Tab-separated table of N, CA and C and ligand atoms in Angstrom:
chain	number	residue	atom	x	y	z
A	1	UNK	N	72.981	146.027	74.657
A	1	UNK	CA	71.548	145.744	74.467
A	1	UNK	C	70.748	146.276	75.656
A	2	UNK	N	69.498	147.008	75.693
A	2	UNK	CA	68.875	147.712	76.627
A	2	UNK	C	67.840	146.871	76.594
A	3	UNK	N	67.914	146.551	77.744
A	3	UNK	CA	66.658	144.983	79.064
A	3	UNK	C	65.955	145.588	80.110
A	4	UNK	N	65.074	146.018	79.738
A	4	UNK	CA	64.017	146.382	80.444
A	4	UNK	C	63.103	145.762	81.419
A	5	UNK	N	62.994	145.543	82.515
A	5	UNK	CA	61.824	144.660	83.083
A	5	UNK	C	61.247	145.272	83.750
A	6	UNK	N	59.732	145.101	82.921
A	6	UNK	CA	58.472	145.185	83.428
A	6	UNK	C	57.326	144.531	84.321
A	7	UNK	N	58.239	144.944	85.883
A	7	UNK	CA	57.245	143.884	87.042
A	7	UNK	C	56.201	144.716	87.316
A	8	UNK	N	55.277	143.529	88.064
A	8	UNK	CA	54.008	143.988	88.360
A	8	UNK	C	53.391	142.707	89.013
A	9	UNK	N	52.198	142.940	89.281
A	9	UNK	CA	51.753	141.210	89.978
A	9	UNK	C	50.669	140.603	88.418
A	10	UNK	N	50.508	141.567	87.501
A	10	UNK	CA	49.543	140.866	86.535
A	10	UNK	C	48.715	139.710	87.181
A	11	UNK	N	47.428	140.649	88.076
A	11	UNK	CA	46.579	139.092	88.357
A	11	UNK	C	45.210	139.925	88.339
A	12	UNK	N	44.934	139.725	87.026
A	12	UNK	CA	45.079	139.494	85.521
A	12	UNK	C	45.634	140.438	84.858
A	13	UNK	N	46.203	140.216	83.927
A	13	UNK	CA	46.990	141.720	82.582
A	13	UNK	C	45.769	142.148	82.036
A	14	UNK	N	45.855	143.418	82.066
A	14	UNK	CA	44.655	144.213	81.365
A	14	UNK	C	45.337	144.950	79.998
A	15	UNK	N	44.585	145.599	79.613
A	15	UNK	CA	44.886	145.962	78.199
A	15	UNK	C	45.941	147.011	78.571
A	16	UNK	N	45.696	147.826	79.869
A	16	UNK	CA	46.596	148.719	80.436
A	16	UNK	C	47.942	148.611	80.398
A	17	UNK	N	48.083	147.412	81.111
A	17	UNK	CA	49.437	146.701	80.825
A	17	UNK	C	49.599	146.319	79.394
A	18	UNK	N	49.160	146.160	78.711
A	18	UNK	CA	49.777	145.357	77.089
A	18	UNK	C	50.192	146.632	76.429
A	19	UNK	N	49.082	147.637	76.561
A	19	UNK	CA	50.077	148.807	76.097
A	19	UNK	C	51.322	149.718	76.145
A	20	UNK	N	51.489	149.601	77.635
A	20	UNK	CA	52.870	150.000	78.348
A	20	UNK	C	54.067	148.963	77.282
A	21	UNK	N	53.618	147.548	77.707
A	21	UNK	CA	54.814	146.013	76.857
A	21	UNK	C	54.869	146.908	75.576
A	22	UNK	N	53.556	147.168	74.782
A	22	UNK	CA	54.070	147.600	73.292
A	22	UNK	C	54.954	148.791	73.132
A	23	UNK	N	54.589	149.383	73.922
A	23	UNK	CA	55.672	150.895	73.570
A	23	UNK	C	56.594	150.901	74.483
A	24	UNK	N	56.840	149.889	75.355
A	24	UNK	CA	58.378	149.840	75.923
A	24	UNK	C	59.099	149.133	74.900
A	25	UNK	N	58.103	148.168	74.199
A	25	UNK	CA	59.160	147.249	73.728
A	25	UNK	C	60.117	148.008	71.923
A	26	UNK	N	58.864	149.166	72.019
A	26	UNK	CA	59.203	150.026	70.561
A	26	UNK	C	60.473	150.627	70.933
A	27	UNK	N	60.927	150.883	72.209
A	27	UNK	CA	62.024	151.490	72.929
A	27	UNK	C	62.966	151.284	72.919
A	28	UNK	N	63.206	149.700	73.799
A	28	UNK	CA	64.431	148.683	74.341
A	28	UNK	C	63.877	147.388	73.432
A	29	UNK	N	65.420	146.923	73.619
A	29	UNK	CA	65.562	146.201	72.820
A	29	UNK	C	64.769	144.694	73.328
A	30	UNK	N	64.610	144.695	74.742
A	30	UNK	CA	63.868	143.491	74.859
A	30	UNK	C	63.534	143.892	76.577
A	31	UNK	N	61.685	143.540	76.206
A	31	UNK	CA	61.383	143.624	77.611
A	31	UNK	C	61.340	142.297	78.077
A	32	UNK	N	61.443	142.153	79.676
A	32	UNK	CA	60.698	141.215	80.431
A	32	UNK	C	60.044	141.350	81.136
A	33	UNK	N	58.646	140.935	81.062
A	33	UNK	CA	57.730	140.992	82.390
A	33	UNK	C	57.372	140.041	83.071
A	34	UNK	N	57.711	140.561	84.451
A	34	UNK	CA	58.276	140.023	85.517
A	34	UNK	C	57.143	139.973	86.437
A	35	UNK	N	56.811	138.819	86.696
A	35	UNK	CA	55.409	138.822	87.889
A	35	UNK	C	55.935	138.624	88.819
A	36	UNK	N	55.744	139.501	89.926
A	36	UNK	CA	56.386	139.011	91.407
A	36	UNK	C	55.415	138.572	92.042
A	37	UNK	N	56.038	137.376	92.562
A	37	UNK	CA	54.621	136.717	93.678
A	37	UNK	C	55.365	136.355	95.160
A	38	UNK	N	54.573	136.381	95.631
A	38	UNK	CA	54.539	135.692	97.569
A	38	UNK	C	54.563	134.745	97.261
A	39	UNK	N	55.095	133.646	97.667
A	39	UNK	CA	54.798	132.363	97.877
A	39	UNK	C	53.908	132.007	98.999
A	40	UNK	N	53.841	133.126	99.938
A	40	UNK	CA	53.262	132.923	101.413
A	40	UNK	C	51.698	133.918	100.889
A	41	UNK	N	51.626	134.391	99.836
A	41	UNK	CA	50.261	135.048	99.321
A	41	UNK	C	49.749	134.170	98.490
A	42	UNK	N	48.399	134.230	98.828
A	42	UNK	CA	47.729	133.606	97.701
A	42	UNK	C	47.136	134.456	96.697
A	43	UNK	N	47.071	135.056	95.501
A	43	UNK	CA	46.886	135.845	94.793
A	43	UNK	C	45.740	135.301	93.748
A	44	UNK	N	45.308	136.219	92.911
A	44	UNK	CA	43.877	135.589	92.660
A	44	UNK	C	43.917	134.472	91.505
A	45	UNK	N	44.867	134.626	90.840
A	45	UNK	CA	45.019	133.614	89.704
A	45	UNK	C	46.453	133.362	90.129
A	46	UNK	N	46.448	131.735	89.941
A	46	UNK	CA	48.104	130.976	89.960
A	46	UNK	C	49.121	131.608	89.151
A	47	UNK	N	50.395	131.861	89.916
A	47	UNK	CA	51.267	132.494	88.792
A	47	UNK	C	51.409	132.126	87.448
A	48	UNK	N	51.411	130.314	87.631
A	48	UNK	CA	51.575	129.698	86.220
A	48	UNK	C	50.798	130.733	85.126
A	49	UNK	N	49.044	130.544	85.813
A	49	UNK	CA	47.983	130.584	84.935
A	49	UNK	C	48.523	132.485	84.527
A	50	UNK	N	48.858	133.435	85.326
A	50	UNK	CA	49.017	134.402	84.770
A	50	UNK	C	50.215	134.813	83.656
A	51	UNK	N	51.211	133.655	84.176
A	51	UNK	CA	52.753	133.648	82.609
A	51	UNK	C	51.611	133.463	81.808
A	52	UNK	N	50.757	132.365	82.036
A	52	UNK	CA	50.278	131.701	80.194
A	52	UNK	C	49.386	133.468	79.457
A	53	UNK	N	48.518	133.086	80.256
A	53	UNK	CA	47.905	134.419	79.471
A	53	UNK	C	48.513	136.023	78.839
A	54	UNK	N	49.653	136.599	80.445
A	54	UNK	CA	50.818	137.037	79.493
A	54	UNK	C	51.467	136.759	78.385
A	55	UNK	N	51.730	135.631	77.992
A	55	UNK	CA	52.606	134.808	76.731
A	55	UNK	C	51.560	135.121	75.717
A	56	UNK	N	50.381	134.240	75.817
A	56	UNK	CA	49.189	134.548	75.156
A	56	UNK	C	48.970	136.403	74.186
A	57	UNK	N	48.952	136.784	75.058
A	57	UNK	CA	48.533	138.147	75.187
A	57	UNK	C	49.603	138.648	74.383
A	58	UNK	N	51.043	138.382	74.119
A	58	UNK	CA	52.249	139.114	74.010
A	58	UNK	C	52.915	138.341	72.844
A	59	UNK	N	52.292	137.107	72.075
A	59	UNK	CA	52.662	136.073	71.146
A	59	UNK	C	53.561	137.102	69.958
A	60	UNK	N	52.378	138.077	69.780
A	60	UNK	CA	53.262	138.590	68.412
A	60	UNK	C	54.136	139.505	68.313
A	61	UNK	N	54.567	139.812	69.699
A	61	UNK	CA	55.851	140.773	69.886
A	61	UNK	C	57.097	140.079	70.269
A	62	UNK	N	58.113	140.008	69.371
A	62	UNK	CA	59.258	139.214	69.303
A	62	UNK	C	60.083	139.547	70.498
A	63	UNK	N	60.082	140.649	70.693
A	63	UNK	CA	61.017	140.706	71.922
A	63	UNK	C	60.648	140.859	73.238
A	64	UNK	N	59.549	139.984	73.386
A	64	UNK	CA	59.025	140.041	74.573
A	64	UNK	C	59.191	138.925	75.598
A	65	UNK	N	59.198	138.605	76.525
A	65	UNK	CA	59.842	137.265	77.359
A	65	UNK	C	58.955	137.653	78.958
A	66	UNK	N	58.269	136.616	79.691
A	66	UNK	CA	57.430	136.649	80.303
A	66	UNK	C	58.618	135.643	81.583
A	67	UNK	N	58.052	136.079	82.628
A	67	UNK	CA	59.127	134.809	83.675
A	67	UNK	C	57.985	135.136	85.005
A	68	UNK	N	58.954	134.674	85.945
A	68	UNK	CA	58.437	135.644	87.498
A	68	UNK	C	59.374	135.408	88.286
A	69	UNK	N	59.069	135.988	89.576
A	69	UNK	CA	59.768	135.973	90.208
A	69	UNK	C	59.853	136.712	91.795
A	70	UNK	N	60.330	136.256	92.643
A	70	UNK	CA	60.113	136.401	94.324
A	70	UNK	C	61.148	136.812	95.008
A	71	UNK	N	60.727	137.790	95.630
A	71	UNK	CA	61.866	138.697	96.361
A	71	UNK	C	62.240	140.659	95.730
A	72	UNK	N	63.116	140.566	95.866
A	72	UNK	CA	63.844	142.488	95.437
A	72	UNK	C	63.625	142.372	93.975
A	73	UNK	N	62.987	142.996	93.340
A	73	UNK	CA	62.961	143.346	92.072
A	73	UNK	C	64.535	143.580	91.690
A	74	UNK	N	64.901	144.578	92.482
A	74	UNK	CA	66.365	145.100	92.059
A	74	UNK	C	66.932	143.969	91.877
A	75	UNK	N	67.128	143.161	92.824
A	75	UNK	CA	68.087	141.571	92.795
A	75	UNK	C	67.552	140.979	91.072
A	76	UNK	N	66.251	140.782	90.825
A	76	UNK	CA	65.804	140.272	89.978
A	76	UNK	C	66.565	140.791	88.433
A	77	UNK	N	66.457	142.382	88.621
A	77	UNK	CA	67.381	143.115	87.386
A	77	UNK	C	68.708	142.550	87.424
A	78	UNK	N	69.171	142.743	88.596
A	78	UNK	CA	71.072	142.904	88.691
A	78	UNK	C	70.946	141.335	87.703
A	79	UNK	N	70.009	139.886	88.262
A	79	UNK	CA	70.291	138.800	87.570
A	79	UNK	C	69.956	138.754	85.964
A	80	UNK	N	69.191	139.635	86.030
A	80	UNK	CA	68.712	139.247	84.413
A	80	UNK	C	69.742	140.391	83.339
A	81	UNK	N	70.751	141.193	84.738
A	81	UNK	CA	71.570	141.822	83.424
A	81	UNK	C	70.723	143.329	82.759
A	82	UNK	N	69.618	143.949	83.747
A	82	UNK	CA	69.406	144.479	83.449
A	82	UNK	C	69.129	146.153	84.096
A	83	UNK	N	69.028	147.355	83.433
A	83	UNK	CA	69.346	148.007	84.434
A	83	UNK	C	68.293	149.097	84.444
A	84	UNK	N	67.309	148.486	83.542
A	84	UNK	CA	65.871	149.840	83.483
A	84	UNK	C	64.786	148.814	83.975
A	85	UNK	N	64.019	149.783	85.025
A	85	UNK	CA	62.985	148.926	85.288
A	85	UNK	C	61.942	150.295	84.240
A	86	UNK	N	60.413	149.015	83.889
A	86	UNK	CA	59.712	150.198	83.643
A	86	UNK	C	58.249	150.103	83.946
A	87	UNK	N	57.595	151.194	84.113
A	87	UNK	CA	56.749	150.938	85.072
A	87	UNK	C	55.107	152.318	84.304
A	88	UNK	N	54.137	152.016	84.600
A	88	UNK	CA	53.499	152.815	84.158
A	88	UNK	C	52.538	153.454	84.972
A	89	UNK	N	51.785	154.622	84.204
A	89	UNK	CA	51.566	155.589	85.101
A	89	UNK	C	50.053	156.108	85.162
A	90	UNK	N	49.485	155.844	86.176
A	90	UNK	CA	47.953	156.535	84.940
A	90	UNK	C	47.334	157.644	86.056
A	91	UNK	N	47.825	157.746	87.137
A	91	UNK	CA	46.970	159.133	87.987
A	91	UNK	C	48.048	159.566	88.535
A	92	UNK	N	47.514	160.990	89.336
A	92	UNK	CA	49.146	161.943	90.082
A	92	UNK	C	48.651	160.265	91.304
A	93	UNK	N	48.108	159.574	91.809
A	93	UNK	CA	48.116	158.627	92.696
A	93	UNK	C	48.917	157.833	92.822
A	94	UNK	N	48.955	157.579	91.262
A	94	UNK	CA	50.353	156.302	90.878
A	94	UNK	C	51.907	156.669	90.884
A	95	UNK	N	51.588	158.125	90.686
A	95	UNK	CA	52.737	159.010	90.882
A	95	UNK	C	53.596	159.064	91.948
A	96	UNK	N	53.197	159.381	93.437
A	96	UNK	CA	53.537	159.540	94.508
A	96	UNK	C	54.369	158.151	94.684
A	97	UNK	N	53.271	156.800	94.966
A	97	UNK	CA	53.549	155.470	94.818
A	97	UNK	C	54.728	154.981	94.103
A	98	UNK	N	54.416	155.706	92.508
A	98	UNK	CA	56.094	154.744	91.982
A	98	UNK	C	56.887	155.674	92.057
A	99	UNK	N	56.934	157.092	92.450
A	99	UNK	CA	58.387	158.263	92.891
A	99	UNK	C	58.604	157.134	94.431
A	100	UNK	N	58.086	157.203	95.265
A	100	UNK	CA	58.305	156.389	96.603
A	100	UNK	C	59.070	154.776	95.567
A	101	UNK	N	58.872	154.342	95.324
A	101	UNK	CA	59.597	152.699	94.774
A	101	UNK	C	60.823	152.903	94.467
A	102	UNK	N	60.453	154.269	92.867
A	102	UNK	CA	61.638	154.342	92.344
A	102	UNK	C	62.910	154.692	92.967
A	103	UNK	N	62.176	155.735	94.323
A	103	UNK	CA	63.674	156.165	94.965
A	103	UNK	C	64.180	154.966	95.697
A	104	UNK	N	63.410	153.787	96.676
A	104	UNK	CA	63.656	153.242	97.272
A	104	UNK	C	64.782	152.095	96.575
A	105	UNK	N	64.431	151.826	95.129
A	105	UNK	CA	64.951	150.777	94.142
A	105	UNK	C	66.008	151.234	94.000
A	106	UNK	N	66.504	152.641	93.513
A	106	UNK	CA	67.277	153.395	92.853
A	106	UNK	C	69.002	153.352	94.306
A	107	UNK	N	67.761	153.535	95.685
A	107	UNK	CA	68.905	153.689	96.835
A	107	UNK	C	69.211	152.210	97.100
A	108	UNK	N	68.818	151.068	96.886
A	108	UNK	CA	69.026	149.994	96.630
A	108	UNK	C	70.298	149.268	95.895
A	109	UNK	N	69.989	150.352	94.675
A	109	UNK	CA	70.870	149.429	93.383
A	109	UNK	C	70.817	150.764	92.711
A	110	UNK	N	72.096	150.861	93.125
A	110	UNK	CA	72.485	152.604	92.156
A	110	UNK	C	72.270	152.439	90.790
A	111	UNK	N	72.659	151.295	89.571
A	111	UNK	CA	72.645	151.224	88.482
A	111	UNK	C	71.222	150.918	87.828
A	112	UNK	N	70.213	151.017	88.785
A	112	UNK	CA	68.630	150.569	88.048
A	112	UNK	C	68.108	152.136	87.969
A	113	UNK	N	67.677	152.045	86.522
A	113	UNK	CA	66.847	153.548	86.500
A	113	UNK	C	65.288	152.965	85.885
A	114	UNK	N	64.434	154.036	86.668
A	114	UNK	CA	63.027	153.295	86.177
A	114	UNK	C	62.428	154.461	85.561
A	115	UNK	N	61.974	154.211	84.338
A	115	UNK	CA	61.654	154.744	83.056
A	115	UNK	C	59.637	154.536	83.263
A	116	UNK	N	59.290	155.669	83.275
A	116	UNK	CA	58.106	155.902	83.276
A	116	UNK	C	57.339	156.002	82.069
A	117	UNK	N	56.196	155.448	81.524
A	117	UNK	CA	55.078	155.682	80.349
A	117	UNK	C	53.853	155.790	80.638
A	118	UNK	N	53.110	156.913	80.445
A	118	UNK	CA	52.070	157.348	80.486
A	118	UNK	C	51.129	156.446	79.884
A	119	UNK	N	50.247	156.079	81.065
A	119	UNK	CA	49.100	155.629	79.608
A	119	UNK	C	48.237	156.583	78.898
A	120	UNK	N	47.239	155.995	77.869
A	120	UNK	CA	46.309	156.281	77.302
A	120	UNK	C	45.220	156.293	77.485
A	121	UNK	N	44.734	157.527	77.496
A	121	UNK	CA	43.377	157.824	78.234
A	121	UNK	C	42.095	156.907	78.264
A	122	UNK	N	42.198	156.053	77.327
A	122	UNK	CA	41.434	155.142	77.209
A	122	UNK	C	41.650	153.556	78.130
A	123	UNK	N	42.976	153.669	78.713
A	123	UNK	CA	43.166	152.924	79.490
A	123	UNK	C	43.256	153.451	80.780
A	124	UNK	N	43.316	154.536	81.341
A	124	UNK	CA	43.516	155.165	82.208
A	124	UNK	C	42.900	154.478	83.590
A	125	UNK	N	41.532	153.984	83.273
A	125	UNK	CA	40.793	153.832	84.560
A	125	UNK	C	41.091	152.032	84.647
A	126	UNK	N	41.386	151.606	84.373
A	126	UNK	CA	41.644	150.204	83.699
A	126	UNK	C	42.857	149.611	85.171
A	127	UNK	N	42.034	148.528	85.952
A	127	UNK	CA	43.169	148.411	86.687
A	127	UNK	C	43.261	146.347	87.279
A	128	UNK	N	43.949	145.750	87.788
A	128	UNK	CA	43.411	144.369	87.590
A	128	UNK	C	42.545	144.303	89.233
A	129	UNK	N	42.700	145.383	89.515
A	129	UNK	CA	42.021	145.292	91.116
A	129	UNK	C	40.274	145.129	90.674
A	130	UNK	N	39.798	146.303	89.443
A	130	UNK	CA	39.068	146.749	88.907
A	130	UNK	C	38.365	145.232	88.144
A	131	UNK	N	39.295	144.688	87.265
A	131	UNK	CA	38.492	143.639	86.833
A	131	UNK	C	38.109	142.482	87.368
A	132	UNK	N	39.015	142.050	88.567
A	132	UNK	CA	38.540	141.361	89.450
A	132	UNK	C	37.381	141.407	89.875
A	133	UNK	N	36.580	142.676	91.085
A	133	UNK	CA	35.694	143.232	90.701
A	133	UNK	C	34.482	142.844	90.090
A	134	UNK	N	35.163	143.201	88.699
A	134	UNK	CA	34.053	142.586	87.952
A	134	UNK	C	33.613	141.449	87.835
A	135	UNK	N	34.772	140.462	87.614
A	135	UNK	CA	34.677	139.247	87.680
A	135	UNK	C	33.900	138.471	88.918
A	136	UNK	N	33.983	138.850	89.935
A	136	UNK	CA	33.571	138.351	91.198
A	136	UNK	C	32.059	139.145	91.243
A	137	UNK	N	31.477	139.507	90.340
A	137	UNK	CA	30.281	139.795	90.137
A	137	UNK	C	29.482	139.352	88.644
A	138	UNK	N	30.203	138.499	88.180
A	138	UNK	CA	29.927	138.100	87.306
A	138	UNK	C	29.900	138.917	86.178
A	139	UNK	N	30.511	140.159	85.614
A	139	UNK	CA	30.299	141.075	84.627
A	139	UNK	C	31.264	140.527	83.462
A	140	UNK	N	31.357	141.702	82.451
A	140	UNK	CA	31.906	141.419	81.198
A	140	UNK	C	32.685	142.004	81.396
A	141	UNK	N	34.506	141.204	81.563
A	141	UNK	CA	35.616	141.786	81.302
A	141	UNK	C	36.093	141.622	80.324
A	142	UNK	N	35.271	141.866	78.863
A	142	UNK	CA	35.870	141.814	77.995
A	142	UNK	C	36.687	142.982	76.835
A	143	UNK	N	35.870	144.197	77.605
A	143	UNK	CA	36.540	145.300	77.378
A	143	UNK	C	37.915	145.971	78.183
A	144	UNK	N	38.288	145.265	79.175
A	144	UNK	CA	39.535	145.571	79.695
A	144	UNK	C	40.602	144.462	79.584
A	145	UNK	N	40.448	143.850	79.283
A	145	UNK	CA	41.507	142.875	78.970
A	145	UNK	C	41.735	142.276	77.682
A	146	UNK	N	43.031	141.688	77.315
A	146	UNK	CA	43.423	141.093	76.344
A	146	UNK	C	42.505	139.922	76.002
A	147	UNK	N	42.720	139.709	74.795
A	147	UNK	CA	41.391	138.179	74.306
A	147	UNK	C	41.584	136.664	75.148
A	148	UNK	N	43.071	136.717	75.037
A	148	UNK	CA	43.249	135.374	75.993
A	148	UNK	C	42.662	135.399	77.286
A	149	UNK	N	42.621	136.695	77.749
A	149	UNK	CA	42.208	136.490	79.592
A	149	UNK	C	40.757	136.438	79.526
A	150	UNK	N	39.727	137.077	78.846
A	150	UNK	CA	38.525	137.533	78.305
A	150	UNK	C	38.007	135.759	77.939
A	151	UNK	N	38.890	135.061	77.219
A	151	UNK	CA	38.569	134.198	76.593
A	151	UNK	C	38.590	132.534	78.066
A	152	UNK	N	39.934	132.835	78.663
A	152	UNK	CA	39.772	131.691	79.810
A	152	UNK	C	38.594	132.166	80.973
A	153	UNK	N	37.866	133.069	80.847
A	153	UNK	CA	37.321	133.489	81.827
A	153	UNK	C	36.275	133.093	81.496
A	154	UNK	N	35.926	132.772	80.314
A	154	UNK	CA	34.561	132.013	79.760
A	154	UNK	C	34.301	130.552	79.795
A	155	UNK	N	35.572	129.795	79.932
A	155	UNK	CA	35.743	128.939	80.275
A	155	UNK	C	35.990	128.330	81.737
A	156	UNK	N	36.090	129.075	82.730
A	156	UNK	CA	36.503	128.900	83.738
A	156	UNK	C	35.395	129.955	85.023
B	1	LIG	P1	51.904	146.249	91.102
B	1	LIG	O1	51.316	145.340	92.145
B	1	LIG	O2	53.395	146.188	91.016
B	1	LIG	O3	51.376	147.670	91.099
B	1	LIG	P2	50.310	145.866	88.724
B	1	LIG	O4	50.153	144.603	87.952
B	1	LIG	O5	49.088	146.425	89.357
B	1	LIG	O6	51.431	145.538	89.755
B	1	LIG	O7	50.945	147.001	87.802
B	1	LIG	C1	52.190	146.855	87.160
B	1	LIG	C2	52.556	148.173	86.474
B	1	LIG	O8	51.599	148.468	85.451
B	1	LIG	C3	52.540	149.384	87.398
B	1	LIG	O9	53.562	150.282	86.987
B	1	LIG	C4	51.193	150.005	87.153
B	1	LIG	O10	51.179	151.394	87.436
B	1	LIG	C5	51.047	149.746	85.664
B	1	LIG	N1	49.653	149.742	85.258
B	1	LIG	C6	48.612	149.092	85.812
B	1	LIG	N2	47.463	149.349	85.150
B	1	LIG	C7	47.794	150.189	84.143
B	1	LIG	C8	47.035	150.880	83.109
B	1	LIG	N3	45.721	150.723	83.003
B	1	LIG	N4	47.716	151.681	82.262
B	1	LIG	C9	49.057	151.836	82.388
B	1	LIG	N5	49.811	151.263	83.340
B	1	LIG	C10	49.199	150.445	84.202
């Protein structure tokens, strides 16, 4: 069975990310996305609050599974049994950045290979640094993000 995990800090998941989950998950047989957090960082939304809205966001894809987790990603694969990380891509910027990870992961833990997906141009500029941003100016993030995050943000 091919186990994919898809880390990232999701604080907040943008639509950017949901599209990468859908067409990894058209791939392998089951992704996980994996929020890595600091415990010694404070990050902008509580990890809890970012699983829920992931879950939220990801309800109708069966093989999808949301967790988190602190420390080596690699360590995180070797436990979950898995040996593709996957990761996405949207400028030659992000490029440099995840060639630098991937080699570092790869010299790490010989058996992890990280599988790259392009986004879609329509997500391209789309980033959670970006909607923050917005948010902290009071704007409408309702075009970059999934309905659940769009939706607690109206509430909160
Ligand atoms: P990290 O802190 O690990 O970069 P992010 O949550 O920012 O965590 O991103 C997780 C992964 O999702 C990274 O591979 C990143 O390049 C990718 N990603 C972020 N935004 C988008 C987007 N708009 N389209 C496609 N991939 C994206």
């Amino acid at each position: 069975m091919s186990i994919a995990i898809f880390p990232g800090s999701f604080d907040p998941i943008t639509n950017g990310h949901l599209d990468i989950i859908k067409s990894g998950a058209e791939i392998f047989d089951k992704i996980i996305v994996a929020i890595s957090f600091n415990s010694k960082k404070k990050g902008f939304l509580p990890t809890e609050i970012r699983k829920k809205l992931i879950e939220e966001s990801v309800k109708d894809i069966p093989n999808v599974e949301v967790d988190f987790f602190e420390g080596l990603t690699v360590e995180y694969a070797q436990k979950k049994g898995a040996s593709i990380l996957l990761r996405g891509l949207r400028t030659s910027a992000d490029f440099e950045y995840e060639k630098e990870l991937s080699q570092t992961n790869s010299s790490l833990y010989q058996n992890i290979k990280t599988v790259f997906l392009i986004t879609k141009p329509e997500f391209s500029y789309i980033s959670s640094s970006g909607v923050r941003d917005v948010l902290l100016n009071n704007g409408d993030i309702s075009k970059f993000v999934p309905k659940p995050v769009s939706e607690y943000y109206k509430k909160h």
